[in-house]
């Protein structure tokens, strides 16, 4: 996935209208407002970096063949990792988009602050408003945000139960990882519209896409998963099972393709 991101900068770099991306906040607003803007913007930025890294990691784990490597009761650690990351993604999305209270800092409140701000150049404000209109969160994405809020409110942060029946007070909402990504991408575009003076990377450290020797750089998670693969019976079955040639005949084309995909990843010959 990192290879595809390398050429899709908008997926991991938040950037506004070209006129605004080249103007520092102090060129757009009076000094006191520009300083306040920068503090509020940085707070959102750091939270979005954490959220993006969380979702990106979940996507890496979703594509990994855990079911082929572990017995049904032998991968509780990885189940906990996925579940905890999912719940943290929901909490972070809620905090950035839907949180309430006078002191809650959300991207929507920040957007309203900037819209109403003391712009020094009305032409720059018009460019900003045009960008906002193009990148606003649509109705379908708002529905995902509502489900994220419901899951956070009734299942993760609170557990609302009817004490008479001992059943949940509300039907548990569901959200897929692909929907969390859809909601994040909309949030990312909105954050880009609100980002002045530069492009802001939202994947950092070894998660930031790059190349070495013409090949995509790898993350520390890639290295951990390589060890899991290298030690697995599934990937090493051609060498470890004396009846491999007979076993191979019973494998579906899809399973054999999956096996060879991960053998190739480790530099092993095709089975």
XYZ file of N, CA and C in Angstrom:
813
model
N 0.823 -1.216 0.000
C 0.000 0.000 0.000
C 0.856 1.266 0.000
N 2.004 1.214 0.701
C 2.860 2.393 0.771
C 3.329 2.823 -0.612
N 3.548 1.822 -1.522
C 3.970 2.156 -2.867
C 2.940 2.981 -3.611
N 1.652 2.638 -3.452
C 0.601 3.393 -4.127
C 0.449 4.787 -3.524
N 0.654 4.892 -2.211
C 0.546 6.194 -1.553
C 1.639 7.147 -2.017
N 2.785 6.595 -2.410
C 3.927 7.421 -2.798
C 3.552 8.396 -3.907
N 2.652 7.970 -4.802
C 2.281 8.805 -5.938
C 0.896 9.440 -5.764
N 0.337 9.321 -4.581
C -0.971 9.914 -4.279
C -0.806 10.831 -3.073
N -0.161 11.953 -3.300
C 0.240 12.834 -2.198
C -0.942 13.337 -1.384
N -2.095 13.534 -2.048
C -3.253 14.075 -1.327
C -3.757 13.122 -0.255
N -3.373 11.829 -0.337
C -3.805 10.855 0.663
C -3.040 11.013 1.978
N -1.829 11.595 1.929
C -1.043 11.691 3.165
C -0.378 13.054 3.366
N -0.714 13.997 2.504
C -0.276 15.373 2.697
C -1.492 16.286 2.606
N -1.757 17.006 3.682
C -2.898 17.922 3.706
C -2.456 19.260 3.132
N -3.128 19.699 2.069
C -2.732 20.948 1.423
C -3.976 21.678 0.938
N -3.945 22.982 0.999
C -5.097 23.814 0.657
C -5.005 24.312 -0.783
N -5.851 25.278 -1.106
C -5.809 25.963 -2.393
C -4.384 26.482 -2.614
N -3.842 26.416 -3.849
C -2.457 26.845 -4.084
C -2.143 28.236 -3.552
N -3.076 29.175 -3.691
C -2.833 30.530 -3.181
C -2.656 30.540 -1.669
N -3.435 29.690 -0.984
C -3.388 29.654 0.476
C -2.214 28.817 0.972
N -1.857 27.780 0.235
C -0.728 26.946 0.638
C 0.584 27.720 0.595
N 0.615 28.802 -0.170
C 1.832 29.606 -0.292
C 1.808 30.856 0.586
N 0.783 31.006 1.388
C 0.663 32.171 2.265
C 0.728 31.748 3.727
N 1.654 32.305 4.476
C 1.732 32.023 5.901
C 0.517 32.617 6.608
N 0.112 32.033 7.742
C -1.047 32.583 8.467
C -0.908 34.070 8.776
N 0.321 34.546 9.035
C 0.523 35.969 9.346
C 0.310 36.856 8.121
N 0.278 36.272 6.922
C -0.033 37.030 5.718
C -1.534 37.083 5.455
N -2.280 36.218 6.129
C -3.721 36.137 5.906
C -4.536 36.800 7.006
N -3.985 36.834 8.231
C -4.723 37.330 9.394
C -3.845 38.246 10.227
N -4.466 39.060 11.076
C -3.684 39.820 12.051
C -2.872 38.884 12.949
N -1.796 39.412 13.547
C -0.843 38.594 14.294
C -1.505 37.768 15.392
N -2.379 38.365 16.194
C -2.955 37.637 17.323
C -3.834 36.473 16.845
N -4.618 36.707 15.790
C -5.458 35.629 15.266
C -4.594 34.547 14.617
N -3.531 34.961 13.903
C -2.653 33.993 13.244
C -1.997 33.071 14.266
N -1.598 33.614 15.401
C -0.979 32.786 16.442
C -1.993 31.810 17.034
N -3.203 32.282 17.240
C -4.254 31.412 17.759
C -4.595 30.334 16.732
N -4.684 30.717 15.467
C -4.918 29.753 14.387
C -3.862 28.658 14.423
N -2.583 29.042 14.545
C -1.495 28.072 14.489
C -1.573 27.068 15.624
N -1.924 27.523 16.833
C -2.027 26.609 17.973
C -3.175 25.621 17.773
N -4.314 26.136 17.316
C -5.473 25.257 17.098
C -5.214 24.285 15.947
N -4.583 24.775 14.902
C -4.268 23.933 13.746
C -3.293 22.816 14.140
N -2.259 23.155 14.900
C -1.281 22.152 15.320
C -1.928 21.056 16.162
N -2.872 21.428 17.026
C -3.549 20.435 17.851
C -4.299 19.435 16.976
N -5.005 19.936 15.970
C -5.707 19.042 15.037
C -4.717 18.178 14.255
N -3.634 18.792 13.829
C -2.637 18.090 13.016
C -2.063 16.880 13.757
N -1.665 17.084 15.004
C -1.057 15.989 15.765
C -2.061 14.855 15.980
N -3.316 15.195 16.209
C -4.350 14.154 16.392
C -4.619 13.412 15.080
N -4.611 14.137 13.967
C -4.836 13.512 12.665
C -3.671 12.596 12.305
N -2.450 12.980 12.643
C -1.301 12.100 12.419
C -1.499 10.782 13.151
N -1.899 10.851 14.416
C -2.113 9.623 15.184
C -3.236 8.783 14.575
N -4.326 9.443 14.177
C -5.461 8.731 13.584
C -5.070 8.084 12.263
N -4.339 8.815 11.425
C -3.961 8.267 10.129
C -3.058 7.048 10.309
N -2.090 7.139 11.213
C -1.222 6.005 11.474
C -1.991 4.799 11.975
N -3.016 5.039 12.781
C -3.843 3.957 13.321
C -4.619 3.261 12.208
N -5.268 4.032 11.338
C -6.042 3.443 10.247
C -5.130 2.753 9.240
N -4.008 3.367 8.925
C -3.059 2.777 7.987
C -2.540 1.435 8.503
N -2.265 1.356 9.786
C -1.805 0.102 10.393
C -2.892 -0.967 10.312
N -4.136 -0.585 10.597
C -5.246 -1.528 10.490
C -5.373 -2.075 9.069
N -5.164 -1.227 8.081
C -5.247 -1.678 6.686
C -4.135 -2.674 6.366
N -2.948 -2.450 6.919
C -1.866 -3.419 6.725
C -2.228 -4.764 7.355
N -2.793 -4.717 8.557
C -3.138 -5.958 9.254
C -4.309 -6.668 8.593
N -5.251 -5.905 8.023
C -6.412 -6.514 7.378
C -5.991 -7.385 6.200
N -4.941 -6.994 5.509
C -4.496 -7.725 4.324
C -3.608 -8.916 4.660
N -3.260 -9.085 5.944
C -2.311 -10.131 6.325
C -3.049 -11.444 6.581
N -2.494 -12.602 6.164
C -3.218 -13.883 6.227
C -3.149 -14.569 7.594
N -3.584 -13.881 8.635
C -3.496 -14.456 9.983
C -4.191 -15.811 10.077
N -5.346 -15.947 9.423
C -6.120 -17.193 9.536
C -5.369 -18.395 8.966
N -4.418 -18.140 8.084
C -3.625 -19.230 7.517
C -2.395 -19.556 8.379
N -2.084 -18.678 9.317
C -0.845 -18.830 10.074
C -1.055 -19.334 11.493
N -2.267 -19.105 12.047
C -2.526 -19.437 13.441
C -3.745 -20.344 13.558
N -3.725 -21.144 14.630
C -4.924 -21.900 15.000
C -5.990 -20.910 15.486
N -7.288 -21.301 15.442
C -8.365 -20.376 15.832
C -8.171 -19.721 17.193
N -7.594 -20.437 18.142
C -7.389 -19.862 19.483
C -5.950 -19.451 19.719
N -5.178 -19.292 18.650
C -3.762 -19.018 18.810
C -3.309 -17.644 18.395
N -4.243 -16.697 18.255
C -3.851 -15.354 17.810
C -4.586 -14.255 18.577
N -4.766 -14.483 19.877
C -5.509 -13.508 20.680
C -4.804 -12.154 20.721
N -3.472 -12.164 20.729
C -2.732 -10.893 20.722
C -3.129 -10.053 19.515
N -3.139 -10.674 18.340
C -3.460 -9.913 17.134
C -4.912 -9.471 17.124
N -5.816 -10.295 17.689
C -7.218 -9.870 17.793
C -7.329 -8.630 18.685
N -6.597 -8.626 19.785
C -6.617 -7.467 20.688
C -6.036 -6.239 20.001
N -4.953 -6.422 19.259
C -4.344 -5.296 18.546
C -5.354 -4.670 17.588
N -6.001 -5.509 16.781
C -6.958 -4.995 15.795
C -8.138 -4.319 16.488
N -8.688 -4.972 17.515
C -9.849 -4.401 18.196
C -9.509 -3.079 18.882
N -8.356 -3.035 19.559
C -7.968 -1.809 20.251
C -7.677 -0.679 19.271
N -7.055 -1.006 18.147
C -6.803 0.019 17.140
C -8.111 0.521 16.536
N -9.048 -0.397 16.279
C -10.346 0.025 15.734
C -11.064 0.968 16.682
N -11.084 0.599 17.963
C -11.786 1.437 18.940
C -11.090 2.782 19.108
N -9.762 2.794 19.054
C -9.059 4.073 19.148
C -9.338 4.937 17.928
N -9.419 4.324 16.745
C -9.751 5.098 15.548
C -11.122 5.745 15.691
N -12.082 4.999 16.246
C -13.430 5.528 16.459
C -13.407 6.679 17.455
N -12.669 6.518 18.536
C -12.571 7.575 19.549
C -11.934 8.834 18.961
N -10.864 8.668 18.198
C -10.188 9.821 17.613
C -11.059 10.511 16.571
N -11.752 9.725 15.739
C -12.658 10.327 14.754
C -13.769 11.113 15.441
N -14.335 10.513 16.486
C -15.384 11.210 17.228
C -14.859 12.533 17.782
N -13.680 12.492 18.394
C -13.126 13.702 18.997
C -12.840 14.784 17.980
N -12.438 14.397 16.797
C -12.096 15.377 15.771
C -13.321 15.948 15.064
N -14.394 15.151 14.967
C -15.541 15.564 14.154
C -16.770 15.912 14.979
N -17.105 15.081 15.969
C -18.441 15.147 16.571
C -18.478 15.540 18.039
N -17.333 15.737 18.661
C -17.320 16.025 20.095
C -18.126 17.291 20.393
N -18.725 17.326 21.584
C -19.566 18.461 21.971
C -18.986 19.137 23.217
N -19.559 20.264 23.563
C -19.082 21.011 24.724
C -18.380 22.276 24.273
N -18.481 23.309 25.090
C -17.916 24.608 24.717
C -16.413 24.551 24.480
N -15.711 23.711 25.222
C -14.251 23.664 25.124
C -13.738 22.563 24.207
N -14.618 21.786 23.611
C -14.185 20.702 22.721
C -13.651 21.295 21.416
N -12.459 20.888 21.039
C -11.830 21.409 19.822
C -12.013 20.406 18.690
N -12.931 20.707 17.777
C -13.200 19.837 16.634
C -12.867 20.578 15.344
N -12.754 19.817 14.265
C -12.418 20.436 12.991
C -13.558 21.308 12.484
N -14.788 20.967 12.826
C -15.918 21.782 12.385
C -15.926 23.138 13.093
N -15.631 23.133 14.398
C -15.540 24.406 15.119
C -14.391 25.253 14.579
N -13.289 24.596 14.298
C -12.130 25.307 13.758
C -12.461 25.917 12.404
N -13.164 25.159 11.565
C -13.569 25.673 10.253
C -14.407 26.940 10.425
N -15.369 26.918 11.346
C -16.225 28.079 11.565
C -15.426 29.277 12.061
N -14.422 29.015 12.905
C -13.555 30.095 13.392
C -12.829 30.752 12.220
N -12.310 29.926 11.312
C -11.544 30.464 10.195
C -12.467 31.198 9.219
N -13.644 30.662 8.973
C -14.601 31.323 8.076
C -14.923 32.728 8.592
N -15.120 32.846 9.887
C -15.494 34.133 10.487
C -14.287 35.003 10.832
N -13.076 34.501 10.568
C -11.858 35.202 10.985
C -11.653 36.537 10.290
N -10.762 37.340 10.847
C -10.473 38.672 10.278
C -9.504 38.590 9.093
N -9.994 38.148 7.965
C -9.150 37.993 6.775
C -8.620 39.357 6.323
N -7.347 39.387 5.963
C -6.743 40.636 5.484
C -7.005 40.849 3.998
N -7.274 39.769 3.275
C -7.476 39.831 1.831
C -8.734 39.035 1.492
N -9.784 39.712 1.048
C -11.042 39.031 0.759
C -10.928 38.072 -0.418
N -9.997 38.318 -1.331
C -9.807 37.390 -2.436
C -9.290 36.041 -1.916
N -8.418 36.096 -0.904
C -7.922 34.865 -0.299
C -9.062 34.138 0.418
N -9.926 34.892 1.051
C -11.074 34.262 1.721
C -11.982 33.581 0.705
N -12.163 34.208 -0.449
C -12.999 33.605 -1.486
C -12.387 32.297 -1.994
N -11.065 32.259 -2.136
C -10.386 31.019 -2.536
C -10.602 29.935 -1.484
N -10.548 30.343 -0.222
C -10.766 29.404 0.884
C -12.196 28.871 0.855
N -13.167 29.747 0.678
C -14.560 29.324 0.676
C -14.847 28.401 -0.516
N -14.221 28.661 -1.642
C -14.389 27.790 -2.810
C -13.835 26.394 -2.518
N -12.676 26.341 -1.875
C -12.069 25.059 -1.528
C -12.937 24.305 -0.530
N -13.483 25.016 0.447
C -14.379 24.394 1.423
C -15.581 23.770 0.734
N -16.141 24.494 -0.218
C -17.325 23.999 -0.927
C -16.999 22.733 -1.708
N -15.817 22.688 -2.312
C -15.422 21.531 -3.111
C -15.140 20.312 -2.244
N -14.663 20.541 -1.016
C -14.207 19.439 -0.172
C -15.086 19.215 1.054
N -16.298 19.712 1.033
C -17.152 19.526 2.200
C -17.535 18.050 2.352
N -17.807 17.646 3.595
C -18.185 16.267 3.884
C -19.606 16.035 3.393
N -19.805 15.022 2.542
C -21.113 14.800 1.941
C -22.039 14.027 2.886
N -23.272 13.843 2.435
C -24.298 13.230 3.286
C -23.941 11.795 3.668
N -23.456 10.997 2.694
C -23.123 9.603 2.984
C -22.023 9.506 4.030
N -21.051 10.397 3.936
C -19.953 10.380 4.903
C -20.428 10.856 6.268
N -21.354 11.784 6.291
C -21.929 12.233 7.564
C -22.681 11.106 8.263
N -23.317 10.226 7.482
C -24.012 9.080 8.071
C -23.006 8.156 8.762
N -21.843 7.972 8.150
C -20.794 7.180 8.802
C -20.365 7.847 10.093
N -20.213 9.169 10.067
C -19.825 9.902 11.279
C -20.857 9.724 12.392
N -22.134 9.680 12.015
C -23.192 9.474 13.018
C -23.093 8.084 13.630
N -22.784 7.072 12.813
C -22.630 5.715 13.348
C -21.400 5.620 14.249
N -20.323 6.292 13.851
C -19.120 6.322 14.693
C -19.443 6.930 16.047
N -20.207 8.019 16.042
C -20.607 8.666 17.300
C -21.438 7.724 18.166
N -22.375 7.013 17.532
C -23.241 6.109 18.285
C -22.439 4.974 18.912
N -21.486 4.420 18.162
C -20.650 3.344 18.701
C -19.830 3.860 19.873
N -19.269 5.032 19.721
C -18.485 5.617 20.821
C -19.348 5.859 22.043
N -20.540 6.404 21.845
C -21.387 6.812 22.968
C -22.026 5.632 23.694
N -22.387 4.581 22.943
C -23.180 3.507 23.551
C -22.422 2.214 23.770
N -21.184 2.138 23.248
C -20.474 0.867 23.363
C -19.045 1.004 23.903
N -18.290 2.002 23.411
C -16.881 2.116 23.806
C -16.713 2.963 25.060
N -17.128 4.237 24.989
C -16.953 5.131 26.143
C -17.965 4.835 27.239
N -19.151 4.372 26.872
C -20.211 4.038 27.830
C -20.828 2.716 27.402
N -21.382 1.994 28.332
C -22.112 0.766 27.994
C -23.526 0.942 28.533
N -24.445 1.340 27.643
C -25.802 1.674 28.043
C -26.682 0.427 27.989
N -27.135 -0.003 29.150
C -27.889 -1.248 29.277
C -29.219 -0.972 29.969
N -30.284 -1.581 29.466
C -31.584 -1.542 30.144
C -31.497 -2.474 31.354
N -31.532 -1.923 32.536
C -31.318 -2.725 33.741
C -32.456 -3.703 34.015
N -33.609 -3.482 33.404
C -34.722 -4.407 33.584
C -34.551 -5.675 32.756
N -34.041 -5.510 31.536
C -33.901 -6.654 30.634
C -32.456 -7.141 30.518
N -31.517 -6.322 30.993
C -30.082 -6.605 30.865
C -29.631 -6.636 29.406
N -30.420 -5.994 28.528
C -30.080 -5.903 27.110
C -29.606 -4.485 26.793
N -28.812 -4.321 25.732
C -28.404 -2.964 25.341
C -29.627 -2.075 25.105
N -29.529 -0.831 25.525
C -30.653 0.096 25.368
C -30.871 0.455 23.899
N -29.797 0.412 23.122
C -29.907 0.725 21.700
C -29.233 -0.369 20.889
N -29.739 -0.571 19.692
C -29.128 -1.553 18.797
C -27.717 -1.089 18.445
N -26.753 -2.002 18.554
C -25.357 -1.643 18.309
C -25.152 -1.309 16.837
N -24.609 -0.126 16.591
C -24.283 0.270 15.221
C -23.022 -0.467 14.778
N -22.823 -0.544 13.491
C -21.651 -1.215 12.936
C -20.966 -0.289 11.943
N -19.647 -0.430 11.846
C -18.889 0.353 10.876
C -17.728 -0.501 10.379
N -17.477 -0.441 9.074
C -16.387 -1.198 8.477
C -15.125 -0.346 8.419
N -13.983 -1.020 8.349
C -12.720 -0.296 8.235
C -12.712 0.585 6.994
N -13.284 0.086 5.893
C -13.322 0.884 4.662
C -14.136 2.162 4.871
N -15.158 2.096 5.732
C -15.954 3.290 6.021
C -15.187 4.255 6.916
N -14.406 3.720 7.838
C -13.555 4.596 8.654
C -12.552 5.318 7.758
N -12.012 4.600 6.776
C -11.097 5.239 5.822
C -11.819 6.318 5.017
N -13.042 6.041 4.593
C -13.816 7.026 3.834
C -14.050 8.283 4.663
N -14.399 8.093 5.923
C -14.617 9.237 6.812
C -13.315 9.977 7.053
N -12.230 9.232 7.257
C -10.940 9.888 7.472
C -10.527 10.699 6.253
N -10.694 10.133 5.052
C -10.290 10.851 3.840
C -11.052 12.168 3.700
N -12.336 12.166 4.057
C -13.120 13.410 4.016
C -12.586 14.402 5.047
N -12.283 13.902 6.244
C -11.688 14.735 7.293
C -10.344 15.284 6.820
N -9.565 14.459 6.173
C -8.239 14.850 5.686
C -8.349 15.977 4.658
N -9.315 15.862 3.747
C -9.501 16.922 2.748
C -9.911 18.233 3.415
N -10.805 18.146 4.399
C -11.238 19.351 5.104
C -10.076 19.973 5.855
N -9.260 19.137 6.508
C -8.088 19.657 7.195
C -7.138 20.323 6.202
N -7.007 19.732 5.005
C -6.178 20.353 3.981
C -6.671 21.736 3.606
N -7.980 21.882 3.456
C -8.541 23.197 3.124
C -8.216 24.232 4.192
N -8.047 23.784 5.435
C -7.786 24.673 6.567
C -6.303 24.857 6.856
N -5.444 24.322 5.991
C -3.995 24.323 6.233
C -3.314 25.349 5.334
N -2.787 26.400 5.947
C -2.200 27.507 5.203
C -0.682 27.545 5.393
N 0.010 27.942 4.324
C 1.445 28.180 4.436
C 2.325 27.001 4.106
N 1.762 25.817 3.955
C 2.583 24.638 3.718
C 1.687 23.444 3.415
N 2.317 22.333 3.011
C 1.650 21.028 2.990
C 2.024 20.328 4.289
N 1.067 19.636 4.897
C 1.274 19.021 6.201
C 1.172 17.505 6.065
N 2.292 16.804 6.292
C 2.305 15.348 6.215
C 1.490 14.771 7.362
N 0.662 13.768 7.059
C -0.151 13.129 8.102
C 0.224 11.663 8.315
N 1.238 11.190 7.600
C 1.917 9.942 7.938
C 3.357 10.322 8.236
N 3.883 9.897 9.373
C 5.211 10.341 9.788
C 6.089 9.133 10.122
N 7.375 9.408 10.381
C 8.303 8.342 10.725
C 8.409 7.337 9.598
N 8.499 6.063 9.943
C 8.633 5.035 8.908
C 7.320 4.730 8.209
N 6.216 5.352 8.638
C 4.954 5.212 7.910
C 4.891 6.146 6.700
N 5.760 7.153 6.683
C 5.748 8.091 5.561
C 6.242 7.401 4.295
N 5.480 7.445 3.207
C 5.903 6.777 1.973
C 7.231 7.322 1.461
N 8.058 6.438 0.958
C 9.352 6.831 0.400
C 9.953 5.673 -0.360
N 11.115 5.887 -0.946
C 11.810 4.834 -1.672
C 13.279 4.821 -1.285
N 13.864 3.635 -1.349
C 15.305 3.447 -1.203
C 15.743 2.513 -2.319
N 16.659 2.985 -3.161
C 17.098 2.167 -4.285
C 15.983 1.844 -5.253
N 15.008 2.745 -5.349
C 13.891 2.539 -6.269
C 12.785 1.656 -5.745
N 12.942 1.152 -4.516
C 11.915 0.295 -3.924
C 11.236 1.028 -2.766
N 9.910 0.796 -2.561
C 9.222 1.459 -1.439
C 9.867 1.103 -0.106
N 10.000 2.099 0.767
C 10.537 1.844 2.097
C 9.565 0.980 2.893
N 10.094 0.267 3.872
C 9.297 -0.661 4.654
C 9.223 -0.163 6.088
N 8.121 -0.521 6.756
C 7.899 -0.095 8.131
C 8.397 -1.158 9.104
N 8.489 -0.777 10.372
C 8.873 -1.769 11.386
C 7.797 -2.849 11.497
N 6.530 -2.509 11.213
C 5.484 -3.529 11.209
C 5.725 -4.536 10.087
N 6.170 -4.067 8.926
C 6.514 -4.986 7.837
C 7.548 -6.002 8.311
N 8.523 -5.531 9.068
C 9.587 -6.424 9.541
C 9.051 -7.436 10.547
N 8.169 -6.990 11.437
C 7.566 -7.909 12.412
C 6.743 -8.969 11.687
N 5.942 -8.557 10.719
C 5.103 -9.507 9.993
C 5.940 -10.465 9.148
N 7.082 -9.990 8.665
C 7.992 -10.885 7.947
C 8.459 -12.025 8.855
N 8.768 -11.701 10.110
C 9.204 -12.732 11.060
C 8.078 -13.733 11.298
N 6.853 -13.228 11.448
C 5.697 -14.115 11.631
C 5.572 -15.059 10.440
N 5.695 -14.529 9.239
C 5.614 -15.360 8.033
C 6.752 -16.378 7.981
N 7.960 -15.904 8.279
C 9.136 -16.764 8.160
C 9.063 -17.961 9.099
N 8.414 -17.785 10.250
C 8.323 -18.853 11.242
C 7.081 -19.725 11.050
N 6.209 -19.362 10.122
C 4.930 -20.060 9.991
C 5.064 -21.367 9.220
N 4.214 -22.324 9.569
C 4.173 -23.596 8.845
C 3.605 -23.384 7.447
N 2.620 -22.485 7.329
C 1.950 -22.236 6.043
C 2.958 -21.872 4.963
N 3.825 -20.909 5.227
C 4.770 -20.443 4.221
C 5.866 -21.481 3.960
N 6.223 -22.242 4.994
C 7.323 -23.198 4.875
C 6.875 -24.627 4.575
N 5.591 -24.820 4.335
C 5.081 -26.173 4.134
C 5.786 -26.922 3.000
N 6.118 -26.300 1.861
C 6.792 -27.047 0.794
C 8.108 -27.691 1.252
N 8.812 -27.033 2.192
C 10.076 -27.579 2.674
C 9.887 -28.529 3.859
N 8.840 -28.324 4.648
C 8.682 -29.077 5.894
C 7.810 -30.330 5.766
N 6.937 -30.358 4.779
C 6.006 -31.479 4.655
C 6.490 -32.423 3.559
N 6.819 -33.664 3.958
C 7.332 -34.618 2.980
C 6.278 -35.007 1.943
N 5.015 -34.758 2.269
C 3.920 -35.073 1.349
C 3.437 -33.814 0.595
N 4.305 -32.821 0.527
C 3.899 -31.550 -0.056
C 3.320 -31.699 -1.467
N 3.912 -32.506 -2.297
C 3.435 -32.611 -3.691
C 1.996 -33.118 -3.749
N 1.635 -33.987 -2.813
C 0.253 -34.447 -2.759
C -0.650 -33.369 -2.165
N -0.142 -32.676 -1.138
C -0.927 -31.611 -0.498
C -1.191 -30.473 -1.496
N -0.220 -30.205 -2.320
C -0.351 -29.105 -3.282
C -1.515 -29.344 -4.231
N -1.732 -30.611 -4.608
C -2.814 -30.933 -5.538
C -4.189 -30.624 -4.948
N -4.267 -30.640 -3.607
C -5.555 -30.422 -2.936
C -5.828 -28.942 -2.628
N -4.843 -28.111 -2.861
C -5.011 -26.679 -2.578
C -5.792 -26.010 -3.703
N -6.638 -25.064 -3.330
C -7.355 -24.283 -4.341
C -6.369 -23.338 -5.031
N -6.673 -22.926 -6.256
C -5.792 -21.967 -6.945
C -5.590 -20.689 -6.131
N -6.643 -20.254 -5.437
C -6.551 -19.026 -4.643
C -5.578 -19.188 -3.485
N -5.653 -20.357 -2.818
C -4.775 -20.591 -1.674
C -3.322 -20.731 -2.130
N -3.105 -21.376 -3.240
C -1.755 -21.523 -3.769
C -1.190 -20.162 -4.181
N -2.043 -19.335 -4.753
C -1.616 -17.994 -5.142
C -1.225 -17.186 -3.909
N -2.012 -17.318 -2.839
C -1.707 -16.614 -1.592
C -0.373 -17.100 -1.018
N -0.176 -18.413 -1.007
C 1.073 -18.974 -0.507
C 2.270 -18.412 -1.265
N 2.192 -18.403 -2.579
C 3.315 -17.925 -3.384
C 3.530 -16.426 -3.247
N 2.461 -15.708 -3.003
C 2.599 -14.263 -2.766
C 3.500 -14.003 -1.567
N 3.283 -14.745 -0.488
C 4.063 -14.502 0.727
C 5.423 -15.187 0.679
N 5.568 -16.282 -0.067
C 6.897 -16.856 -0.282
C 7.765 -15.878 -1.075
N 7.167 -15.234 -2.066
C 7.901 -14.238 -2.851
C 8.311 -13.064 -1.968
N 7.450 -12.663 -1.069
C 7.770 -11.556 -0.153
C 9.032 -11.855 0.654
N 9.229 -13.142 1.004
C 10.383 -13.538 1.803
C 11.567 -13.991 0.950
N 11.414 -13.901 -0.375
C 12.499 -14.310 -1.241
C 12.610 -15.809 -1.421
N 11.523 -16.548 -1.179
C 11.514 -18.000 -1.329
C 11.024 -18.367 -2.726
N 11.427 -19.515 -3.249
C 10.986 -19.914 -4.588
C 9.489 -20.262 -4.599
N 8.907 -20.162 -5.784
C 7.484 -20.483 -5.932
C 7.246 -21.951 -5.602
N 6.130 -22.212 -4.904
C 5.830 -23.585 -4.493
C 5.178 -24.343 -5.632
